[in-house]
XYZ file of C-alpha atoms in Angstrom:
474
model
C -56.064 12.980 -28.708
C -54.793 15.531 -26.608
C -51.104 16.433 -27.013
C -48.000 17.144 -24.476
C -47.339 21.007 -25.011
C -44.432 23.114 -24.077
C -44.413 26.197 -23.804
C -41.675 29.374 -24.559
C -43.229 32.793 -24.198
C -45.748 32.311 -26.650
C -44.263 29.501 -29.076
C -45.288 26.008 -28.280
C -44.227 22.558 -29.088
C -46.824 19.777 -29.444
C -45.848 16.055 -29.486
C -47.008 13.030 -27.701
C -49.611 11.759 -24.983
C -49.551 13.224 -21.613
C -48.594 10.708 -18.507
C -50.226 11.279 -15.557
C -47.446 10.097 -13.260
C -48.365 11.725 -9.643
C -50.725 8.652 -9.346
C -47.622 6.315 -9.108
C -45.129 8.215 -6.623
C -45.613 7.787 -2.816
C -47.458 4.741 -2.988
C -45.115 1.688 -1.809
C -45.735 -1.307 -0.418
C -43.356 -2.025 2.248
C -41.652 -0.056 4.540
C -38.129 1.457 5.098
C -37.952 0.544 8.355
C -38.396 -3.138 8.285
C -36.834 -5.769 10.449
C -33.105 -6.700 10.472
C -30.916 -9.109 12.326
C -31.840 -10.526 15.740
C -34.287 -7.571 17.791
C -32.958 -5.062 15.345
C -34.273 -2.491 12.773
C -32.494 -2.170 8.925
C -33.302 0.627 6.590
C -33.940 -0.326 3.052
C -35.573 2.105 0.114
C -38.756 0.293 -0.419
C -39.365 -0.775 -4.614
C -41.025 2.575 -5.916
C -41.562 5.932 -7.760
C -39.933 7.916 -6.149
C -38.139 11.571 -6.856
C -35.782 13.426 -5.385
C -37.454 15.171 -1.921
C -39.469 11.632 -1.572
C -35.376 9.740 -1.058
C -34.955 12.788 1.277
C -37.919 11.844 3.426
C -37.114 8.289 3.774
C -33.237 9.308 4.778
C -34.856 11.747 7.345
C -35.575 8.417 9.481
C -31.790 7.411 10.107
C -31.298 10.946 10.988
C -33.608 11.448 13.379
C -32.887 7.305 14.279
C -29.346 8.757 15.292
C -30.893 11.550 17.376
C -32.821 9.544 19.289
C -30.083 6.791 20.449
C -27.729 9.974 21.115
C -29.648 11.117 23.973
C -29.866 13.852 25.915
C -26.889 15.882 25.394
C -27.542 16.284 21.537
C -31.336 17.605 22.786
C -32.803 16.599 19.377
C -30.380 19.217 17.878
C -29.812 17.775 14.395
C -27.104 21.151 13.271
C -23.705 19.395 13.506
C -24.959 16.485 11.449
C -26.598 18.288 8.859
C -23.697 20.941 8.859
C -21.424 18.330 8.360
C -23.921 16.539 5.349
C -23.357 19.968 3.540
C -19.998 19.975 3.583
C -20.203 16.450 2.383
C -22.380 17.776 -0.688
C -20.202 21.310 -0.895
C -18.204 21.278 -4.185
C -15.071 22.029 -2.448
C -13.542 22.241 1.003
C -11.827 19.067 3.286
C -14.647 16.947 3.195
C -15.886 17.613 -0.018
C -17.747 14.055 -1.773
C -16.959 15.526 -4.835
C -14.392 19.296 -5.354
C -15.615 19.866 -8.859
C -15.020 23.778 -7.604
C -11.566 23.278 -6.754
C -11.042 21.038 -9.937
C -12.073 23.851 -11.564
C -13.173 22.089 -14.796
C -13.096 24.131 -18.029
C -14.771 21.635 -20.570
C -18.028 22.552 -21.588
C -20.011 19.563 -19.753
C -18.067 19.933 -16.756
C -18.359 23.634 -15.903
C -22.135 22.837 -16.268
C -22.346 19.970 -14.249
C -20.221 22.209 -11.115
C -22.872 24.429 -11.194
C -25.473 21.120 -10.914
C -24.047 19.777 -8.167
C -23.815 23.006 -6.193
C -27.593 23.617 -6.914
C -28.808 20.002 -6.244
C -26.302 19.890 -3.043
C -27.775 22.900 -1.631
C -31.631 21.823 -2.296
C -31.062 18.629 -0.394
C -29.420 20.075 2.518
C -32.089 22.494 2.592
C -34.609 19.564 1.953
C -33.174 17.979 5.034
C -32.932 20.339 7.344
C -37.005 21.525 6.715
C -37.959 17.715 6.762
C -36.089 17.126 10.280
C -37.564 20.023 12.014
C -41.114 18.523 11.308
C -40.094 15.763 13.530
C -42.497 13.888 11.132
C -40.063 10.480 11.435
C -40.413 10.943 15.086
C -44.014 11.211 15.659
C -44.410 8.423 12.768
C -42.654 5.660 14.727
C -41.291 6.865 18.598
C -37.945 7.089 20.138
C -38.535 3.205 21.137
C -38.912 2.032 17.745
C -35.925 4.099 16.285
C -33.959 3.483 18.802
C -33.420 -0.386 17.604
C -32.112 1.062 14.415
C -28.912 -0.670 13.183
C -27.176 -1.969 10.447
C -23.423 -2.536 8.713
C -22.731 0.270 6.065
C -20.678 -1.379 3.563
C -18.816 1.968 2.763
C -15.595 3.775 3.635
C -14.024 7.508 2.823
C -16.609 10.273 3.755
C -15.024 12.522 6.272
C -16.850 14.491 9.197
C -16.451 17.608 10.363
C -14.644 17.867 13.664
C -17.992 18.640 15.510
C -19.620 15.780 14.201
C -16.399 13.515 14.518
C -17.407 14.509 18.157
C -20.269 13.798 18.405
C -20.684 10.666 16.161
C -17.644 8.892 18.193
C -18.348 10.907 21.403
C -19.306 9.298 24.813
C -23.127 8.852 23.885
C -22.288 8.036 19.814
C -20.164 5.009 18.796
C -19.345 2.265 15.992
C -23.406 1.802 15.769
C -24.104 5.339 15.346
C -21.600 5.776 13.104
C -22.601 3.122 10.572
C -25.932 4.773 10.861
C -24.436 8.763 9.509
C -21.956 6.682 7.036
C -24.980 5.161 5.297
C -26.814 8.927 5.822
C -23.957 10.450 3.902
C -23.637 7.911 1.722
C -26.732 8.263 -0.246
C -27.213 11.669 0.132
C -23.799 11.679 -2.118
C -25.949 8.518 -4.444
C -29.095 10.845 -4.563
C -27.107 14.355 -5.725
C -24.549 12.503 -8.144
C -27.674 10.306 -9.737
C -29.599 13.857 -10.286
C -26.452 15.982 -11.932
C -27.819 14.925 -15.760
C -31.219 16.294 -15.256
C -31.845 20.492 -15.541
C -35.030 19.684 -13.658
C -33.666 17.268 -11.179
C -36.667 17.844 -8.841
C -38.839 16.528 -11.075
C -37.532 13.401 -12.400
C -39.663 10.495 -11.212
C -37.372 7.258 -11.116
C -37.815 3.738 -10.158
C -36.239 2.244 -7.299
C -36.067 -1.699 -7.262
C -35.271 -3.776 -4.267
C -31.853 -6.410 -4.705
C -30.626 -8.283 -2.277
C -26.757 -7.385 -2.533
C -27.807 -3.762 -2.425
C -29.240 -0.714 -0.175
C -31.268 2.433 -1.447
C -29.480 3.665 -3.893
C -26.551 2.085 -3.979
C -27.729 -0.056 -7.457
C -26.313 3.242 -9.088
C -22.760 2.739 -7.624
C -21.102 0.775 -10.760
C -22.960 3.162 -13.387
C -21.935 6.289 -11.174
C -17.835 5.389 -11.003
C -17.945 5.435 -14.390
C -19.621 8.609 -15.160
C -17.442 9.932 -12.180
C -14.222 8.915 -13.985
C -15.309 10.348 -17.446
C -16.175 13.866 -16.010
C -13.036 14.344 -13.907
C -11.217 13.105 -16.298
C -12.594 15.830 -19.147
C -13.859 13.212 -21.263
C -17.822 13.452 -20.796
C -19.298 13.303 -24.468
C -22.957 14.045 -24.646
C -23.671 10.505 -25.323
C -22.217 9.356 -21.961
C -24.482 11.899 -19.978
C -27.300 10.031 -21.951
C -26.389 6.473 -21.075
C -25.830 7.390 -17.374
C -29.474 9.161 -17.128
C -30.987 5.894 -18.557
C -29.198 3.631 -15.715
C -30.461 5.964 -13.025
C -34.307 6.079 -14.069
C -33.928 2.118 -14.411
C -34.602 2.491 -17.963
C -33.796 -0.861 -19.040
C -31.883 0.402 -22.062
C -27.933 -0.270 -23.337
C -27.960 1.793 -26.478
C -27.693 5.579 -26.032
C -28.953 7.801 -28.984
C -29.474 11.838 -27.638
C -32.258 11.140 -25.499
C -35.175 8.316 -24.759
C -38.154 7.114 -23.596
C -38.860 5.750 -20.664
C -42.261 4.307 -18.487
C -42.400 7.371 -16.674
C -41.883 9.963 -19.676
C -39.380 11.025 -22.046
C -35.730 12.134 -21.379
C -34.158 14.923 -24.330
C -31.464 17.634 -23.862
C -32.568 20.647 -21.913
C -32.642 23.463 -24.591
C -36.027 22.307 -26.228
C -38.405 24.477 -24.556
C -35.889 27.233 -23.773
C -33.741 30.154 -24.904
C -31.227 29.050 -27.368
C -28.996 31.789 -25.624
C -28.773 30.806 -21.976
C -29.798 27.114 -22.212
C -27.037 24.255 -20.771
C -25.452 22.423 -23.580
C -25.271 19.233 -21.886
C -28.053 19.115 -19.460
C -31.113 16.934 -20.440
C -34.670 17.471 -19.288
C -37.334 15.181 -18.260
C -40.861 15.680 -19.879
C -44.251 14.019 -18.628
C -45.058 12.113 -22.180
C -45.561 9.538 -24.102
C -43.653 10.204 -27.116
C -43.584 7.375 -29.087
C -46.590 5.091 -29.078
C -47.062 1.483 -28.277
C -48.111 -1.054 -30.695
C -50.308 -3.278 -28.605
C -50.092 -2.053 -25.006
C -51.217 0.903 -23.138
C -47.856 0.109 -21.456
C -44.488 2.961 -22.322
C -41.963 1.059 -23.866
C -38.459 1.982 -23.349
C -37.058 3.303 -26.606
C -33.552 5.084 -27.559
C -34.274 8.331 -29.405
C -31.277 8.516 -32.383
C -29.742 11.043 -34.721
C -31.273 10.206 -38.433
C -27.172 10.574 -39.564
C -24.993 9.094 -36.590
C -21.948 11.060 -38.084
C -22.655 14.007 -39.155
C -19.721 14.661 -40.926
C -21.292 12.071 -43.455
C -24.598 13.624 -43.973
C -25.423 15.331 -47.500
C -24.499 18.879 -47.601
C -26.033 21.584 -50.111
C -24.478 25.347 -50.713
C -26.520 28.205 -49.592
C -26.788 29.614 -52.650
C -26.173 33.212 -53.547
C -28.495 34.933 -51.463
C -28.657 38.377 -51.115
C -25.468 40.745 -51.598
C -25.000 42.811 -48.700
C -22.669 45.430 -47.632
C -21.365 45.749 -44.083
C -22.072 49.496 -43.425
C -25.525 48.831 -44.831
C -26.480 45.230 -43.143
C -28.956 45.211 -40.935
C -30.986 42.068 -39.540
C -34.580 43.493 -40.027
C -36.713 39.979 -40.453
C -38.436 38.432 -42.976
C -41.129 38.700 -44.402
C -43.316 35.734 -43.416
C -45.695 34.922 -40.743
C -44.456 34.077 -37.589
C -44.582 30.377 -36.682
C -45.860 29.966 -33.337
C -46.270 26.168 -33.215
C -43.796 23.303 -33.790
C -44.674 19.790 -33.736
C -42.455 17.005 -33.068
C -42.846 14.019 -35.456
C -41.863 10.037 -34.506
C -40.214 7.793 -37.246
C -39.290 4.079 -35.965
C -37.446 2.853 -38.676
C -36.591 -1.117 -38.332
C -32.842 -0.310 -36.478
C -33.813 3.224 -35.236
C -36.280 5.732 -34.147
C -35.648 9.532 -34.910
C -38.022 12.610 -34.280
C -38.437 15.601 -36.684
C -38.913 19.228 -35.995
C -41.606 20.453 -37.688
C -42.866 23.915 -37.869
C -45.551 25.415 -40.375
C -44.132 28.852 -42.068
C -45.270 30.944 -45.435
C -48.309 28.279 -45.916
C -44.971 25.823 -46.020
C -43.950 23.046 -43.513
C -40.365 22.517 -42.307
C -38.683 19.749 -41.003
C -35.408 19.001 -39.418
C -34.054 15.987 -37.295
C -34.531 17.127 -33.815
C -31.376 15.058 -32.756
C -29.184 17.668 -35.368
C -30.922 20.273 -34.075
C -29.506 19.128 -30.656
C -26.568 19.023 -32.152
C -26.607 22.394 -33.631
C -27.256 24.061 -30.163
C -23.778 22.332 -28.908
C -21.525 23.309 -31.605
C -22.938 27.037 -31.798
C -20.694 29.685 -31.281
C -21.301 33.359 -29.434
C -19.573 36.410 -30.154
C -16.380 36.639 -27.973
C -15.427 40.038 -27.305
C -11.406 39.129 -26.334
C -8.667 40.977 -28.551
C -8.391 43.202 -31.315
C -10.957 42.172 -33.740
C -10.240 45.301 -36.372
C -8.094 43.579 -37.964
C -9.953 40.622 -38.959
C -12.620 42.706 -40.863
C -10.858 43.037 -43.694
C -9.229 39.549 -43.873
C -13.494 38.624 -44.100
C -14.952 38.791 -47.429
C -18.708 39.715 -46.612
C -21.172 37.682 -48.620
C -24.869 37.651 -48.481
C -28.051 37.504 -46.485
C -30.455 34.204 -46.428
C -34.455 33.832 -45.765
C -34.683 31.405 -43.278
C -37.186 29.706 -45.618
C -34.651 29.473 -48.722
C -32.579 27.853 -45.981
C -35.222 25.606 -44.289
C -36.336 24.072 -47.593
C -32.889 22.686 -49.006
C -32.434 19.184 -48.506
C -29.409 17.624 -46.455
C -27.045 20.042 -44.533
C -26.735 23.409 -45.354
C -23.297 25.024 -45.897
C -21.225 27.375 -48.460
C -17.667 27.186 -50.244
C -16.697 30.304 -48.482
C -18.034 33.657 -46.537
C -20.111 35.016 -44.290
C -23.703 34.820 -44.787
C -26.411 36.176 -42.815
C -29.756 34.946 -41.722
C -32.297 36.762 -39.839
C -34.832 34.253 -37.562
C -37.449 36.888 -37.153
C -36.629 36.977 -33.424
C -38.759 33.565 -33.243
C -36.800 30.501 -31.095
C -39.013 28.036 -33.175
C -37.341 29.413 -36.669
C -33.954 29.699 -34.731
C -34.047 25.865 -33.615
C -35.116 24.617 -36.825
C -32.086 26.802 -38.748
C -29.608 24.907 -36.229
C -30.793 21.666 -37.517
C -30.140 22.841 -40.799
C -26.949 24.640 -41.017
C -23.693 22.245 -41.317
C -22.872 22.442 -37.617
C -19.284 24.003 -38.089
C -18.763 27.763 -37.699
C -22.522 28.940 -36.489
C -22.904 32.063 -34.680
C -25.766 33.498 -33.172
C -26.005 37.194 -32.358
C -27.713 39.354 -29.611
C -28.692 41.918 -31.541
C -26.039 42.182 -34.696
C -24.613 45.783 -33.674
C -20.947 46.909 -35.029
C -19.251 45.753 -31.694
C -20.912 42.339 -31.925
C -20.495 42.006 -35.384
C -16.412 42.700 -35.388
C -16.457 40.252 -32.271
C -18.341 37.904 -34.517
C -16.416 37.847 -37.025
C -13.204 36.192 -35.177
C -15.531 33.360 -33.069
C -15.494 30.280 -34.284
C -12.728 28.839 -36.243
C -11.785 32.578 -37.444
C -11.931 31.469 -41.185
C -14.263 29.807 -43.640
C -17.754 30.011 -44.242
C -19.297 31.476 -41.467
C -23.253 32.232 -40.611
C -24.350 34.460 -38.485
C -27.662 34.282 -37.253
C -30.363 36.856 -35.446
C-alpha cells in the first residue's frame, strides 16, 4: 500500500494512506445566491469542501453585489471597501477586528498566533482584491441579478473607515447596502479567526454545513468567542488550540488529545516535518492522510490522537547513566558513530479508551520508538540558549558531567532524566534522531544548541531553570 510521506531535506516520514481530496472541493450543489424574501436575493455558503480562497470567491459576490446597486459614482471602483476590509483584518489600528499587535501578547501561543493573523489577514485582502478585479461575479450573474441582493445581517461592532462610512451611508449607499458590507466584513473576520490554528491555513479543506439559524460561517461563532477569550486572556493551552481546530473542520469530535483525524485528513502540531529550530510551538498542520485505518468502511473516521501518559509528570523515568566524562575545554559535539537514519515511520495503537502514535526510526541495525504526542511535547518545553546577562559566573556554579549516544539514550525505557548535571548528546546533525531524543528526555531543562561553541555554551548553561540536570543537545 502506498504510504503518506513527508519530506525534510532528505529525511522522510512514512505513515498512513494518501487522500485524494481535490476531487471533493468546488463541487456544491446549490448556489450562494439563492432566493430570499419576496423578489429578493440572500447569500448563503452552500454545504461543501471548501478552503480558504474558495470562502473568498463566494464573498466576492456581495462585493461586487454592493458595486453594482452603488452606481455610477463608485465606477466599479471596489478600493475604499477593500481598504477598509484590511483595516478590519489589520492587527491593530481604530478599526481593528482583532489588535493582537497592540495587545502585544508575550505568551508563547499568543505571539505566534499575532504573527497568524497578520499573515492570513493580508492573504485574504490580497485574495480579494485579485478575485474582484476579474469581475468573474459580474460576468457570472449581471448587474440585474445582483442588483436584487439583500438581506438582514444579524451583527453589530465592525467599524468603517471614514471613506467607506461615506460611501456605504452616502447618497447612492444606505441601510441595504450596509447590511450587505456588515455581513462582507463579518465573515471575512469568521474566515481569518477560523484559519489562525493551522501553519498551512491555505490548505486546510473544511466542511461547511447548511443550518437554518445560521449564515456562512457564522456556525463557528460560539466555538470562536471562546477561543477568543482564552487567547486574550493569556490562557491558550495547546489542548485548547486542538479542540478549536476540530470545531472549525466540523470534525464531529468533543475530546481533544494533541491532534486528530478527520474525513478530510489528519490534523498534528506543525513541527513534524520541519526544523526543530524555527518551527511554531503551537501551530498545528494539516496533512492529506489517512492515518488510522477503518475497520469496515473505506469511510475516515474521526478519531482523537492522545498522549500514551496524559501527565507526564507521572510517566516512568530512568537516569542517564554515567556516560562519558567530559571536560569543558575539551568537549566537542563531533557525532556518533552510527548510520544516519533517514526514514521514520509513524506507528498507530488504538487501545480500547485511546489511540496513540509512535515514532519510529531504524538506527545501528536497531529500531526506536517514542510516543509522538511526547515528542510534541518535548518540542514545547525545549529551551534555546539565551544570550542576556553575565553568564561567567554560572560556569563554575555547573558541575560538567558527561556525554550520551543518542542510542544509549533512545533504548532506555520510560523518560529519560539524571539526579544532577549537565550531560551532552550529540544528534548527528539528523532532525529524525533530534525528534525522537525529545520524546525521550524528561521534558524539563532541554536545550538544544546551534552549533555548541564557547559563547553558546556559557549562554546555555543559564537557560532553562539555571539549575539541575540539564541536557544539551546538537
Amino acid at each position: 500500500m502506498q504510504q503518506y510521506q513527508l519530506t525534510l531535506e532528505d529525511k522522510q516520514i512514512h505513515w498512513g494512506k494518501p487522500i485524494d481530496v481535490e476531487s471533493l472541493i468546488g463541487s456544491y450543489s446549490d448556489d450562494s445566491i439563492r432566493p430570499g424574501t419576496n423578489e429578493a436575493l440572500d447569500w448563503k455558503l452552500t454545504a461543501g469542501i471548501y478552503r480558504a480562497k474558495d470562502i473568498v470567491i463566494e464573498l466576492d459576490k456581495m462585493l461586487e453585489a454592493m458595486l453594482v446597486q452603488l452606481g455610477e459614482p463608485v465606477h466599479d471602483d471596489p478600493t475604499v471597501l477593500l481598504d477598509s476590509l484590511q483595516a478590519n483584518l489589520a492587527i491593530s489600528g481604530r478599526v481593528s477586528s482583532l489588535p493582537l499587535g497592540s495587545l502585544a501578547l508575550e505568551d508563547k501561543a499568543g505571539v505566534e498566533l499575532t504573527a497568524q493573523a497578520e499573515r492570513i489577514g493580508q492573504q485574504l485582502v490580497s485574495w480579494a482584491r485579485e478575485i474582484n478585479s476579474d469581475k468573474r461575479t459580474l460576468d457570472q450573474y449581471g448587474p440585474e441579478m445582483l442588483g436584487k441582493l439583500e438581506f438582514r445581517s444579524h451583527c453589530y461592532g465592525h467599524t468603517l473607515i471614514p471613506e467607506a462610512i461615506a460611501q456605504v451611508w452616502g447618497p447612492y449607499g444606505g441601510p441595504r447596502i450596509m447590511q450587505i458590507y456588515n455581513e462582507y466584513l463579518h465573515q471575512f473576520v469568521l474566515l481569518r479567526d477560523a484559519l489562525l490554528p493551522f501553519s498551512n491555513w491555505e490548505e486546510v479543506p473544511f466542511e461547511v454545513k447548511e443550518y437554518a439559524e445560521f449564515k456562512g460561517l457564522r456556525f463557528l461563532e460560539p466555538v470562536r468567542e471562546v477561543f477568543l477569550t482564552q487567547l486574550l486572556g493569556k490562557k491558550l493551552t495547546h489542548k485548547s488550540i486542538v479542540q478549536y481546530a476540530q470545531n472549525v473542520v466540523s470534525s464531529g469530535l468533543s475530546k481533544a488529545g494533541y491532534g486528530f483525524q478527520y474525513r478530510l485528513g489528519t490534523i498534528l502540531p506543525a513541527v513534524l516535518g520541519e526544523s526543530a529550530r524555527t518551527a511554531p510551538l503551537y501551530l498545528l498542520k494539516w496533512h492529506p492522510v489517512q492515518t488510522i485505518a477503518a475497520d469496515d468502511t473505506q469511510d475516515v473516521k474521526a478519531v482523537s490522537i492522545d498522549y500514551e501518559y496524559d501527565d507526564y509528570y507521572a510517566a516512568p523515568r530512568i537516569e542517564a547513566g554515567e556516560g562519558t566524562p567530559v571536560k569543558e575545554d575539551v568537549f566537542s559535539f563531533s557525532g556518533e558513530n552510527y548510520d544516519e537514519p533517514s526514514i521514520a515511520r509513524l506507528l498507530p495503537n488504538s487501545g480500547a479508551d485511546r489511540t496513540t502514535l509512535q515514532f519510529s526510526l531504524e538506527m545501528n541495525d536497531r529500531e526506536f520508538s517514542v510516543d509522538l504526542g511526547q515528542l510534541f511535547r518535548g518540542h514545547r518545553f525545549l529551551y534555546r540558549p539565551k544570550k542576556t546577562g553575565d553568564a561567567s559566573g554560572a560556569l563554575v556554579k555547573r558541575d560538567m558531567s558527561s556525554s550520551h549516544l543518542a542510542s544509549d539514550i533512545l533504548s532506555r525505557s520510560g523518560m529519560v532524566t539524571n539526579s544532577d548535571g549537565i550531560h551532552f548528546i550529540s544528534t548527528g546533525g539528523s532532525e529524525l534522531v533530534l525528534w525522537a531524543l525529545l520524546g525521550k528526555l524528561y521534558p524539563e531543562n532541554v536545550v538544544l544548541l546551534d552549533n555548541g561553541d564557547p559563547e553558546e555554551l556559557e549562554a546555555a548553561y543559564i537557560s532553562g531553570k539555571g539549575f539541575g540536570t540539564q541536557f544539551l543537545l546538537l
